[in-house]
PDB file of C-alpha atoms in Angstrom:
ATOM      1  CA  MET A  37     124.550 -48.877  47.516  1.00  0.00           C
ATOM      2  CA  THR A  38     124.064 -45.328  48.764  1.00  0.00           C
ATOM      3  CA  ARG A  39     127.265 -43.390  49.308  1.00  0.00           C
ATOM      4  CA  LYS A  40     127.693 -41.745  52.703  1.00  0.00           C
ATOM      5  CA  VAL A  41     129.057 -38.297  53.525  1.00  0.00           C
ATOM      6  CA  ALA A  42     130.948 -37.005  56.558  1.00  0.00           C
ATOM      7  CA  ASP A  43     131.122 -33.207  56.594  1.00  0.00           C
ATOM      8  CA  CYS A  44     133.258 -31.412  59.187  1.00  0.00           C
ATOM      9  CA  ARG A  45     131.132 -28.296  58.757  1.00  0.00           C
ATOM     10  CA  ASN A  46     128.339 -30.141  60.612  1.00  0.00           C
ATOM     11  CA  SER A  47     130.458 -30.562  63.762  1.00  0.00           C
ATOM     12  CA  PRO A  48     131.650 -27.833  66.112  1.00  0.00           C
ATOM     13  CA  SER A  49     135.299 -27.036  65.438  1.00  0.00           C
ATOM     14  CA  VAL A  50     137.570 -24.230  66.571  1.00  0.00           C
ATOM     15  CA  SER A  51     139.561 -24.655  63.349  1.00  0.00           C
ATOM     16  CA  GLY A  52     136.567 -24.056  61.067  1.00  0.00           C
ATOM     17  CA  CYS A  53     137.376 -27.230  59.133  1.00  0.00           C
ATOM     18  CA  THR A  54     135.469 -27.620  55.859  1.00  0.00           C
ATOM     19  CA  LEU A  55     136.554 -31.137  54.813  1.00  0.00           C
ATOM     20  CA  THR A  56     133.898 -33.411  53.294  1.00  0.00           C
ATOM     21  CA  ILE A  57     134.500 -37.146  52.806  1.00  0.00           C
ATOM     22  CA  SER A  58     132.229 -39.377  50.723  1.00  0.00           C
ATOM     23  CA  GLY A  59     132.185 -43.025  49.774  1.00  0.00           C
ATOM     24  CA  GLU A  60     130.962 -46.352  51.096  1.00  0.00           C
ATOM     25  CA  GLU A  61     130.160 -46.252  54.815  1.00  0.00           C
ATOM     26  CA  GLU A  62     133.191 -48.176  56.108  1.00  0.00           C
ATOM     27  CA  GLU A  63     135.568 -46.161  53.903  1.00  0.00           C
ATOM     28  CA  VAL A  64     134.117 -42.893  55.174  1.00  0.00           C
ATOM     29  CA  VAL A  65     134.232 -43.958  58.826  1.00  0.00           C
ATOM     30  CA  ARG A  66     137.873 -45.034  58.477  1.00  0.00           C
ATOM     31  CA  ALA A  67     138.917 -41.835  56.696  1.00  0.00           C
ATOM     32  CA  ALA A  68     136.911 -39.566  58.994  1.00  0.00           C
ATOM     33  CA  VAL A  69     138.425 -41.171  62.112  1.00  0.00           C
ATOM     34  CA  GLU A  70     141.937 -40.760  60.683  1.00  0.00           C
ATOM     35  CA  HIS A  71     141.130 -37.116  59.907  1.00  0.00           C
ATOM     36  CA  ALA A  72     139.663 -36.544  63.386  1.00  0.00           C
ATOM     37  CA  MET A  73     142.864 -37.900  64.947  1.00  0.00           C
ATOM     38  CA  SER A  74     145.432 -36.183  62.727  1.00  0.00           C
ATOM     39  CA  VAL A  75     143.735 -32.794  62.386  1.00  0.00           C
ATOM     40  CA  HIS A  76     141.471 -32.421  65.411  1.00  0.00           C
ATOM     41  CA  GLY A  77     143.496 -34.357  68.024  1.00  0.00           C
ATOM     42  CA  HIS A  78     140.856 -36.990  68.816  1.00  0.00           C
ATOM     43  CA  THR A  79     141.724 -40.486  70.014  1.00  0.00           C
ATOM     44  CA  ASP A  80     140.566 -43.517  68.050  1.00  0.00           C
ATOM     45  CA  ASN A  81     138.095 -45.388  70.216  1.00  0.00           C
ATOM     46  CA  PRO A  82     134.654 -46.987  69.849  1.00  0.00           C
ATOM     47  CA  GLU A  83     132.939 -43.765  70.963  1.00  0.00           C
ATOM     48  CA  LEU A  84     134.616 -41.699  68.234  1.00  0.00           C
ATOM     49  CA  ARG A  85     133.780 -44.303  65.589  1.00  0.00           C
ATOM     50  CA  GLN A  86     130.147 -44.364  66.707  1.00  0.00           C
ATOM     51  CA  MET A  87     129.979 -40.561  66.731  1.00  0.00           C
ATOM     52  CA  VAL A  88     131.308 -40.503  63.160  1.00  0.00           C
ATOM     53  CA  ARG A  89     128.922 -43.249  62.070  1.00  0.00           C
ATOM     54  CA  ASP A  90     125.949 -41.429  63.659  1.00  0.00           C
ATOM     55  CA  SER A  91     126.847 -38.207  61.847  1.00  0.00           C
ATOM     56  CA  LEU A  92     126.912 -39.745  58.361  1.00  0.00           C
ATOM     57  CA  GLU A  93     124.340 -38.616  55.823  1.00  0.00           C
ATOM     58  CA  ASP A  94     123.323 -40.119  52.512  1.00  0.00           C
ATOM     59  CA  GLU A  95     125.038 -38.421  49.593  1.00  0.00           C
ATOM     60  CA  LYS A  96     122.632 -36.196  47.698  1.00  0.00           C
ATOM     61  CA  VAL A  97     122.551 -37.106  44.025  1.00  0.00           C
ATOM     62  CA  THR A  98     122.184 -34.253  41.560  1.00  0.00           C
ATOM     63  CA  ALA A  99     120.790 -34.816  38.109  1.00  0.00           C
TER      64      ALA A  99
END
């Protein structure tokens, strides 16, 4: 299974957040939503979860 990555640097942020989260898709969505709420003041709702899911990228594997 390909690991997914959520990277705050890819989203506009007044705080300049640099957090990157990687893991299996559901783990990353859950952690990224918790981060978005606690750090960025977002509200957990289906729209936020979909926005997070849409922003996920496959983790790049280095040899």
